[in-house]
XYZ file of C-alpha atoms in Angstrom:
640
model
C -26.958 59.898 -23.898
C -25.024 56.589 -23.548
C -21.896 55.427 -21.262
C -18.770 53.234 -21.559
C -18.710 52.251 -18.451
C -16.579 49.968 -16.339
C -17.552 46.986 -13.829
C -16.377 44.557 -11.963
C -13.114 44.144 -14.324
C -15.004 44.457 -17.687
C -16.346 47.574 -19.712
C -19.914 48.178 -20.652
C -22.395 50.281 -22.169
C -25.750 51.708 -20.962
C -28.287 54.630 -22.109
C -28.851 56.806 -19.312
C -31.902 56.845 -17.452
C -31.740 59.207 -14.949
C -28.724 61.015 -12.672
C -27.555 62.031 -9.344
C -23.913 63.437 -8.394
C -22.953 59.884 -7.800
C -24.646 57.210 -9.970
C -26.326 56.578 -12.523
C -29.038 54.789 -13.114
C -28.725 53.198 -16.718
C -30.198 50.548 -19.011
C -28.032 48.147 -21.386
C -29.127 47.065 -24.815
C -30.382 44.200 -23.631
C -32.630 45.496 -21.228
C -31.641 44.891 -18.013
C -31.599 48.275 -15.850
C -28.520 49.192 -12.982
C -27.465 51.226 -10.987
C -23.696 52.554 -11.408
C -20.950 54.626 -9.806
C -20.543 58.093 -11.645
C -16.841 57.649 -11.321
C -17.117 54.330 -12.951
C -17.911 56.101 -16.503
C -15.338 56.596 -18.589
C -16.893 58.199 -21.622
C -20.219 59.531 -22.627
C -21.790 58.551 -26.411
C -24.920 59.602 -28.572
C -24.121 56.708 -31.415
C -26.236 53.899 -31.264
C -25.788 51.531 -27.861
C -26.201 47.978 -29.660
C -23.478 49.170 -32.306
C -20.552 50.855 -29.759
C -18.594 47.683 -28.374
C -18.622 45.664 -31.749
C -17.336 48.783 -33.301
C -14.361 49.250 -30.512
C -13.579 45.947 -29.838
C -12.970 45.469 -33.622
C -11.278 48.752 -34.173
C -9.174 47.563 -31.009
C -8.624 44.138 -32.685
C -6.890 45.707 -35.444
C -4.096 47.834 -32.841
C -0.742 46.921 -33.079
C -0.248 46.572 -28.745
C 3.890 46.430 -29.481
C 3.811 49.851 -31.053
C 0.812 51.252 -29.013
C 3.750 49.821 -25.993
C 6.218 51.978 -27.656
C 3.796 55.290 -28.202
C 2.789 55.599 -24.577
C 6.209 56.662 -23.184
C 7.371 56.014 -19.439
C 4.507 58.318 -17.539
C 1.255 56.934 -16.072
C -1.324 58.318 -18.707
C -5.290 58.494 -19.401
C -6.511 56.493 -22.017
C -7.941 59.409 -23.814
C -4.305 61.063 -24.228
C -2.927 57.811 -25.852
C -6.175 57.835 -28.091
C -5.785 61.616 -28.909
C -1.449 60.214 -29.433
C -1.994 57.582 -30.874
C -5.044 58.699 -34.154
C -3.236 61.523 -34.639
C -6.958 63.436 -34.219
C -9.442 63.679 -31.166
C -11.032 60.256 -30.800
C -13.640 59.894 -31.778
C -15.525 58.122 -28.476
C -15.610 54.840 -30.339
C -11.977 55.276 -31.114
C -11.310 56.537 -27.405
C -13.145 53.351 -26.467
C -10.789 50.829 -28.263
C -7.550 52.212 -26.606
C -9.474 51.581 -22.961
C -10.128 47.689 -24.725
C -6.802 47.425 -25.905
C -4.747 48.808 -22.803
C -7.178 46.605 -20.557
C -6.654 43.380 -22.611
C -2.687 43.972 -22.631
C -1.758 43.850 -18.978
C 2.263 42.795 -19.230
C 2.705 45.439 -21.737
C 0.623 48.068 -19.339
C -0.130 48.008 -15.493
C -3.109 49.516 -14.603
C -2.870 52.565 -12.067
C -6.454 53.106 -11.772
C -9.709 53.647 -13.766
C -8.864 54.658 -17.035
C -5.198 55.221 -16.541
C -1.440 53.223 -16.899
C 1.424 52.812 -17.491
C 4.116 51.439 -19.644
C 5.866 48.254 -18.241
C 9.401 48.538 -18.286
C 11.680 46.975 -21.285
C 13.231 44.526 -19.348
C 10.368 43.219 -17.707
C 8.410 42.820 -21.038
C 10.964 40.639 -22.735
C 10.647 38.431 -19.574
C 7.358 38.372 -19.389
C 6.708 37.965 -23.654
C 8.864 34.957 -23.190
C 7.257 33.409 -19.736
C 3.678 33.489 -22.548
C 5.483 32.037 -25.729
C 7.549 29.038 -23.653
C 4.026 28.580 -21.644
C 2.837 28.259 -25.291
C 4.785 26.089 -26.688
C 4.666 24.047 -23.439
C 0.545 23.683 -24.803
C 1.451 22.489 -28.472
C 3.642 20.372 -26.587
C 0.529 18.562 -24.520
C -1.522 18.625 -27.558
C 0.831 16.852 -28.984
C 0.968 14.183 -26.516
C -2.477 13.771 -25.869
C -3.243 13.565 -29.361
C -0.636 11.230 -29.746
C -2.041 8.946 -26.765
C -5.171 9.489 -28.323
C -4.308 7.640 -31.669
C -2.978 4.710 -29.335
C 0.676 5.270 -29.158
C 2.468 6.714 -26.077
C 4.944 9.221 -26.222
C 8.552 8.235 -25.213
C 8.903 10.487 -22.576
C 5.705 9.453 -21.113
C 6.676 5.879 -21.542
C 9.687 6.140 -18.490
C 7.358 7.737 -16.417
C 4.579 5.624 -16.750
C 4.169 4.166 -13.047
C 5.230 7.492 -11.923
C 2.509 9.280 -14.259
C -0.301 6.462 -12.686
C 0.411 6.066 -8.673
C 1.538 9.184 -8.161
C 1.538 11.979 -10.886
C 3.023 15.222 -10.742
C -0.384 17.331 -11.418
C 2.395 20.073 -12.385
C 4.381 18.454 -14.896
C 3.478 18.791 -19.314
C 3.454 15.045 -19.135
C 0.462 14.608 -16.727
C -1.780 17.506 -18.570
C -0.785 15.366 -21.637
C -2.641 11.942 -20.080
C -5.219 14.119 -18.051
C -6.130 16.109 -21.622
C -5.910 12.857 -23.747
C -8.222 11.254 -21.032
C -10.681 14.032 -20.890
C -10.350 14.033 -24.857
C -10.801 10.269 -25.104
C -13.060 9.967 -22.090
C -11.299 7.301 -20.093
C -9.346 7.278 -17.082
C -5.564 7.094 -17.603
C -4.985 3.783 -16.908
C -7.531 2.526 -18.853
C -6.093 4.935 -22.024
C -2.762 3.673 -20.741
C -3.177 -0.092 -20.725
C -5.211 0.248 -24.768
C -2.100 2.001 -25.697
C -0.070 -0.887 -24.514
C 1.268 0.257 -21.592
C 0.512 -2.600 -18.822
C 2.292 -5.486 -20.401
C 2.075 -6.924 -16.491
C -0.598 -5.880 -14.256
C 1.429 -7.499 -11.351
C 4.226 -5.171 -11.961
C 2.123 -2.860 -12.493
C 0.561 -2.820 -8.689
C 4.155 -4.199 -7.280
C 5.492 -0.290 -8.856
C 2.937 1.845 -7.221
C 3.369 -0.634 -3.849
C 7.016 0.256 -3.737
C 6.756 4.139 -4.392
C 4.186 4.604 -1.721
C 6.472 1.947 0.470
C 9.645 1.973 -1.107
C 10.404 5.230 -2.953
C 14.435 4.281 -3.230
C 13.415 1.289 -4.028
C 13.316 -2.539 -2.899
C 17.373 -2.559 -2.491
C 19.181 -2.202 0.037
C 21.575 0.703 0.737
C 24.918 0.302 1.972
C 25.964 -0.445 5.713
C 28.336 -1.181 7.894
C 28.441 -5.163 7.952
C 26.592 -6.916 11.238
C 29.223 -7.310 13.998
C 29.504 -11.670 14.279
C 28.515 -13.081 17.444
C 31.011 -13.094 20.484
C 32.743 -16.634 20.672
C 32.368 -16.452 23.695
C 29.023 -17.624 23.732
C 27.782 -20.782 25.652
C 27.200 -24.034 23.831
C 23.679 -25.469 23.695
C 24.952 -29.427 23.615
C 21.738 -29.967 21.581
C 21.196 -30.937 17.966
C 18.387 -28.466 16.870
C 15.766 -28.109 13.949
C 13.701 -26.314 11.961
C 10.660 -26.733 10.381
C 9.672 -24.004 7.350
C 7.974 -24.023 3.530
C 11.061 -24.939 1.248
C 11.602 -20.925 0.389
C 12.091 -19.776 3.432
C 15.280 -18.613 3.771
C 15.248 -16.254 7.097
C 14.652 -19.210 9.365
C 14.020 -17.391 12.628
C 13.095 -20.851 14.770
C 14.126 -24.246 15.554
C 14.200 -26.560 18.136
C 15.327 -29.179 20.457
C 14.674 -32.530 22.973
C 16.448 -34.448 25.390
C 15.785 -36.332 28.017
C 16.405 -35.637 31.228
C 18.445 -38.345 34.024
C 15.292 -37.199 36.311
C 13.119 -39.162 33.310
C 11.821 -35.557 32.124
C 12.091 -33.969 29.686
C 13.893 -30.882 28.431
C 12.427 -28.705 25.033
C 14.552 -26.131 23.907
C 13.301 -23.406 21.538
C 16.095 -21.456 19.747
C 15.208 -18.305 18.158
C 17.608 -16.250 15.878
C 20.091 -13.970 17.076
C 20.579 -10.391 14.487
C 20.301 -8.235 17.798
C 24.157 -9.387 18.857
C 25.411 -8.100 15.741
C 23.240 -5.113 14.554
C 24.430 -2.155 16.814
C 22.314 0.533 18.802
C 21.456 3.324 16.388
C 23.372 1.439 13.864
C 22.931 1.855 9.964
C 21.535 -1.486 9.748
C 19.145 -1.295 13.386
C 17.899 1.598 11.231
C 17.098 -0.426 8.412
C 15.038 -2.384 10.284
C 13.146 0.155 11.274
C 12.016 1.624 8.210
C 11.891 -1.415 6.753
C 10.347 -2.438 9.896
C 8.849 -6.242 8.655
C 9.062 -8.474 5.066
C 6.952 -8.207 2.753
C 5.653 -11.072 1.752
C 3.432 -11.179 -1.873
C 3.110 -14.387 -4.515
C 6.071 -15.083 -6.581
C 8.718 -13.057 -4.133
C 8.864 -11.478 -0.835
C 10.988 -8.139 -0.123
C 13.173 -8.866 3.585
C 13.272 -6.669 6.150
C 17.389 -7.198 6.191
C 19.790 -7.830 3.414
C 20.919 -11.213 2.358
C 24.334 -10.942 4.158
C 22.525 -10.260 6.617
C 19.736 -12.774 6.497
C 22.632 -15.512 5.986
C 24.698 -14.487 9.005
C 22.192 -15.032 11.684
C 19.520 -17.273 9.950
C 19.256 -21.199 11.454
C 21.327 -22.688 8.950
C 21.713 -26.368 8.537
C 25.161 -27.610 9.814
C 25.906 -24.770 11.576
C 26.374 -23.250 14.713
C 24.110 -20.391 15.572
C 23.999 -17.654 18.070
C 20.464 -18.089 19.705
C 18.075 -16.401 22.526
C 17.368 -20.081 23.833
C 13.921 -20.879 26.007
C 14.425 -24.376 27.849
C 11.283 -26.096 29.620
C 11.531 -29.339 31.293
C 8.214 -31.005 30.900
C 6.921 -34.099 32.868
C 6.178 -36.888 31.460
C 2.313 -35.894 30.914
C 3.346 -32.858 29.472
C 3.428 -30.187 32.298
C 5.780 -27.631 31.989
C 7.814 -27.617 35.364
C 10.184 -24.800 34.968
C 12.038 -22.435 32.012
C 15.059 -20.766 31.986
C 16.529 -19.118 29.018
C 20.165 -17.916 28.112
C 21.688 -16.523 25.139
C 23.830 -19.451 23.262
C 25.237 -21.296 20.133
C 23.182 -23.597 19.337
C 24.436 -26.763 16.065
C 21.495 -26.565 13.574
C 21.764 -30.083 12.743
C 18.376 -30.670 9.962
C 16.146 -27.764 8.388
C 13.300 -29.629 7.745
C 10.752 -28.508 4.919
C 7.223 -28.710 4.182
C 6.618 -30.392 1.270
C 9.312 -33.690 2.236
C 8.184 -33.769 5.745
C 4.171 -33.238 5.932
C 4.058 -37.178 3.650
C 5.584 -38.622 6.454
C 4.174 -36.743 9.205
C 0.360 -35.883 9.487
C -2.273 -36.696 10.704
C -2.842 -40.498 9.115
C 0.986 -41.289 10.154
C 0.255 -39.924 13.549
C -2.556 -42.455 13.659
C -1.472 -44.612 11.849
C 1.914 -46.033 12.301
C 3.175 -46.752 8.860
C 6.105 -47.479 10.076
C 8.224 -46.055 7.461
C 11.378 -43.473 9.566
C 12.376 -40.552 8.712
C 14.758 -37.713 10.142
C 13.593 -36.733 14.329
C 10.635 -38.765 14.135
C 10.247 -39.861 17.369
C 11.787 -36.038 18.307
C 7.948 -34.825 16.321
C 5.738 -37.534 17.929
C 6.935 -36.035 21.382
C 6.630 -32.546 20.624
C 3.434 -32.763 18.811
C 1.939 -34.430 21.672
C 3.207 -31.760 23.639
C 1.527 -28.912 21.152
C -2.290 -30.709 21.931
C -1.215 -30.905 25.592
C -0.438 -26.452 25.296
C -3.423 -25.753 23.027
C -5.577 -28.046 25.294
C -3.961 -25.955 28.554
C -4.606 -22.180 26.454
C -8.358 -23.899 25.754
C -8.275 -23.104 22.469
C -8.705 -27.079 21.329
C -11.731 -27.336 19.221
C -12.025 -31.185 17.811
C -16.176 -29.181 15.627
C -13.765 -25.917 14.007
C -14.459 -26.626 11.279
C -11.068 -26.637 9.381
C -9.375 -24.146 8.024
C -6.985 -23.463 5.123
C -3.693 -22.018 4.472
C -2.563 -21.797 0.939
C 0.464 -20.666 -1.291
C 1.127 -19.250 -4.580
C 4.255 -20.203 -7.083
C 4.126 -17.962 -9.984
C 6.088 -20.554 -12.841
C 6.406 -18.532 -16.469
C 3.248 -16.508 -15.763
C 1.085 -19.097 -14.501
C 0.012 -19.484 -11.323
C -0.171 -22.816 -8.846
C -2.383 -22.381 -5.977
C -1.617 -24.846 -3.203
C -3.276 -25.615 -0.353
C -2.564 -26.998 3.656
C -4.706 -27.677 6.122
C -4.147 -25.328 8.913
C -3.415 -27.227 11.783
C -1.452 -29.916 10.519
C 0.763 -31.714 13.180
C 3.434 -29.616 12.442
C 1.698 -26.527 11.990
C 0.300 -26.714 15.415
C 4.131 -28.155 16.788
C 5.299 -24.679 15.323
C 2.345 -22.486 16.249
C 2.098 -23.947 20.064
C 6.169 -23.522 20.682
C 5.686 -19.841 19.538
C 2.918 -19.061 21.443
C 4.675 -20.548 24.866
C 8.031 -18.664 23.902
C 6.536 -15.153 22.934
C 3.787 -15.754 26.298
C 6.644 -17.052 28.530
C 9.252 -13.475 27.255
C 6.293 -11.334 27.964
C 5.413 -12.258 31.216
C 9.095 -11.990 31.542
C 9.511 -8.151 30.647
C 6.626 -7.424 32.297
C 7.999 -8.631 35.861
C 11.144 -6.958 35.137
C 9.882 -4.199 34.020
C 11.701 -3.517 31.320
C 8.974 -2.096 28.790
C 7.711 -4.463 24.969
C 5.497 -4.587 22.598
C 2.272 -6.705 22.537
C -0.372 -7.924 20.537
C -3.359 -7.542 23.315
C -7.238 -8.778 22.505
C -9.191 -8.050 24.830
C -12.233 -6.878 23.432
C -12.569 -8.057 20.401
C -10.391 -6.137 18.233
C -5.998 -6.883 18.446
C -3.751 -4.431 19.505
C -0.057 -3.590 19.370
C 0.356 -2.411 23.027
C 3.454 -1.463 25.018
C 1.940 -2.796 28.741
C 0.924 -6.575 29.130
C -2.842 -7.367 28.352
C -4.482 -10.793 27.469
C -4.697 -12.076 23.882
C -8.226 -13.609 24.379
C -7.968 -14.924 21.190
C -5.123 -16.844 21.806
C -6.065 -17.885 25.657
C -2.963 -16.639 27.223
C -1.999 -13.218 29.404
C 0.442 -11.430 27.591
C 1.669 -12.106 23.971
C 5.605 -10.602 22.606
C 6.148 -11.030 19.219
C 9.261 -12.054 20.124
C 9.686 -15.178 17.525
C 10.768 -13.497 14.125
C 13.154 -11.063 14.075
C 15.101 -11.396 10.817
C 11.340 -11.041 9.898
C 10.107 -8.290 11.881
C 10.910 -5.350 13.363
C 8.582 -5.370 16.517
C 10.343 -9.323 16.934
C 13.808 -7.874 16.948
C 12.962 -4.609 19.610
C 11.626 -7.461 22.246
C 14.868 -9.759 22.115
C 16.438 -6.617 22.274
C 15.199 -5.950 25.461
C 14.863 -10.099 26.287
C 18.713 -9.940 25.839
C 19.094 -7.291 28.070
C 17.038 -8.787 31.161
C 18.996 -11.865 30.428
C 22.435 -10.470 30.820
C 20.600 -8.870 33.671
C 21.691 -4.846 32.196
C 19.413 -1.984 32.085
C 16.505 -2.419 29.075
C 17.360 -0.629 25.867
C 14.105 0.715 25.980
C 13.399 1.903 28.916
C 9.853 2.421 30.481
C 7.914 5.602 28.480
C 10.482 5.712 25.720
C 9.063 7.894 22.434
C 11.507 6.017 20.136
C 9.380 2.772 21.478
C 6.037 4.092 20.904
C 7.281 5.607 18.049
C 8.479 1.680 16.385
C 5.194 0.269 17.547
C 2.983 3.165 15.779
C 5.055 2.957 12.834
C 5.343 -0.611 12.220
C 1.642 -1.561 12.730
C 0.784 1.429 9.859
C 3.158 -0.588 7.551
C 2.317 -4.235 8.819
C -0.970 -3.364 7.847
C -0.115 -2.218 4.952
C 1.963 -4.598 3.750
C -0.511 -7.788 4.456
C -3.554 -5.547 1.875
C -1.081 -5.336 -0.852
C -0.373 -9.320 -0.216
C -3.918 -9.357 -0.496
C -4.147 -7.373 -3.709
C -1.812 -9.482 -5.777
C -3.596 -12.565 -3.961
C -6.502 -11.400 -5.626
C -4.792 -10.883 -9.167
C -3.297 -14.093 -9.082
C -7.488 -15.875 -8.472
C -8.509 -13.692 -11.402
C -5.612 -14.966 -13.336
C -6.346 -18.659 -11.991
C -10.289 -18.700 -13.003
C -9.080 -17.988 -16.812
C -5.970 -20.022 -17.235
C -7.919 -22.738 -16.359
C -11.075 -22.342 -17.543
C -13.412 -21.806 -14.374
C -16.957 -19.837 -15.401
C -18.792 -21.586 -12.983
C -18.055 -22.009 -9.154
C -18.773 -22.577 -5.624
C -18.600 -19.863 -2.519
C -19.302 -19.902 1.149
C -22.264 -17.998 2.534
C -20.352 -16.065 5.924
C -23.230 -13.108 6.491
C -25.555 -10.614 4.878
C -24.052 -10.298 1.322
C -20.693 -11.429 2.299
C -19.480 -14.841 0.717
C -16.019 -16.619 0.328
C -15.423 -18.462 -2.352
C -14.499 -22.107 -2.064
C -10.775 -23.271 -3.302
C -9.071 -19.710 -2.943
C -8.603 -17.392 -0.993
C -10.885 -15.023 -2.555
C -13.599 -13.208 -0.143
C -16.115 -10.805 -1.559
C -19.735 -9.055 -1.249
C -22.746 -9.947 -3.980
C -25.628 -9.062 -4.246
C -28.623 -10.974 -4.785
C -28.003 -13.923 -2.947
C -30.542 -16.467 -1.723
C -33.262 -15.583 0.489
C -32.617 -16.918 4.092
C -28.958 -18.446 3.964
C -27.577 -20.447 7.609
C -24.445 -21.038 8.483
C -22.407 -23.507 6.100
C -24.702 -22.786 2.980
C -22.838 -22.380 -0.365
C -24.584 -20.689 -3.512
C -23.111 -21.825 -6.538
C -21.779 -18.794 -9.179
C -21.586 -17.812 -13.050
C -18.507 -15.967 -13.806
C -19.821 -12.433 -16.344
C -16.840 -10.525 -16.357
C -13.837 -10.378 -14.950
C -11.143 -7.449 -15.098
C -7.686 -8.016 -14.294
C -6.431 -4.179 -14.019
C -9.066 -3.251 -11.233
C -8.597 -6.310 -9.668
C -12.954 -6.889 -10.355
C -14.741 -9.585 -11.341
C -18.957 -9.706 -12.477
C -20.838 -12.789 -10.545
C -23.856 -13.989 -11.158
C -26.433 -16.146 -9.069
C -27.055 -19.653 -10.021
C -28.415 -20.415 -6.813
C -28.508 -22.222 -3.432
C -26.117 -25.288 -3.997
C -28.806 -28.077 -4.656
C -31.142 -25.842 -5.912
C -29.298 -25.322 -8.983
C -30.609 -27.212 -12.146
C -27.847 -30.378 -12.661
C -27.220 -29.853 -16.050
C -25.841 -26.348 -14.536
C -24.211 -28.067 -12.080
C -22.547 -30.734 -14.332
C -21.414 -27.674 -16.057
C -18.817 -26.883 -13.079
C -15.174 -27.671 -13.255
C -14.565 -30.239 -10.018
C -11.341 -28.318 -9.540
C -13.338 -25.009 -8.516
C -14.762 -26.693 -5.643
C -11.189 -27.944 -3.871
C -11.269 -31.564 -5.640
C -7.567 -31.049 -6.799
C -5.281 -29.930 -4.500
C -2.182 -29.374 -6.358
C -4.199 -26.460 -8.802
C -7.623 -24.926 -6.621
C -6.158 -22.503 -4.111
C -8.474 -23.353 -0.556
C -9.680 -20.667 1.154
């Protein structure tokens, strides 16, 4: 005796070896023996075991399921009863099994009501299910068509309009993504490579920027409609000084300016003047919400995304020739550069000049300070005095170190798709002048806020890592008791927050953010995350342009400085990378010669081959290395 039975949702056959009231021991056609419940048996038959299921499946395939559905009526039925009606006679075991297989294989038509029992789906429900099935079939045909087009090297128009979304933030339920995923698997290429091969990424920087914007500016980099900022009060006291700023040529958000006046007692009064957007941006206004949403200006080669709209920046930037609202700190300084006292106020400052790095540095630098060529330039006396004051401030912070190796800053300019990377020595006189005065006011305002009991956002460094906190803590890296960013309120939300507190403190008003204010902690948290992400994006874009520079300048060998373990810094570029296979025994300051094997701009990868320690590389290989790769031409060579 053989049986046709159901187990785990599938139909099987077996020869009966033994039986009890509740179970059977059966042997499958391939010889496996198993124990099954008696209730699982649907049919018993004596025909050959091996031929039964193939014959039933062949018969089932010939059954018209629509006709079968029409035959069964609306009541629950057993498969054997339907088999008798369908075939018009007492069905054979194969015919009955064929009906069971067909019913079981058409769940849209027939609902299972128990082992061997079914009920026909209502007509409306069946029509809806069949329509859905047809829709899925048509969708799959569309997916297959798009995937085939992609594999052939062409991007379908409907996918082209969504490329950046598909590559950066895909919705994997869409037909477009399913087509791209299918094509990627068929072509055995990642989606990015497949799209690039089909010409879908004409500009890698645009591709990288699109990903960044989708993540951090999902509504676009433009500004929403906001009520304009309120003009600063006309009643602000006039500072009575001629201030000047020092910035890069491309800077539009001019946050800080300086003034210097001689006092009747022989001392000097130094004015540090900070732009005051908080005077025109009301608490809880749309503009303030925008500040706390954007959190910082984003900088990257060739472009930037400002924190504030251009009209607000223009209203509060310390622009040459205008009298601007400012939060000012005035320091009385003795001839030996000792700070005798300081006070702060909110006032109006006339900005007589916006000095720019490119025109100032050739005149105001270490060489001209050491050997005055007698050339006159704007604010020469003030700049020289403030530089000497900055040196004294650096010494008092305990951070003057003449033996420290020079560090470099880099500027990227993109002109007609070509990158020009220039370098500037960090700590130049104009840099030191600005940075020391900013450190001074950020430290003093931070301390004043703490003494007044006004919460603020501080940058602290007590055990190596710099962190953001809301209580005054030391910053050992800078050598100050506390450090509250306050000098760039046009560019950073932290400085904007701290300026709110400083203005309230100066005016003897309650703090805008009270102790324990949850909103302040939220801004700190959001700023910390955003600022890190913005810096990572800037690093990513700079890395791309460094790789482009290698190709653009025809660089195939270059030099790198060993940092530690497998970490090196490419000389003449702001580029740090890990590299296996470095020579053994490298010491601080040692340099290695590298050959460029492969550059992949799309993935920002570069493969180097180590030629050896500088000095050990054969002369022929040394001669092949262009001078610019070692920083020989400052106007074309980036420096790290």
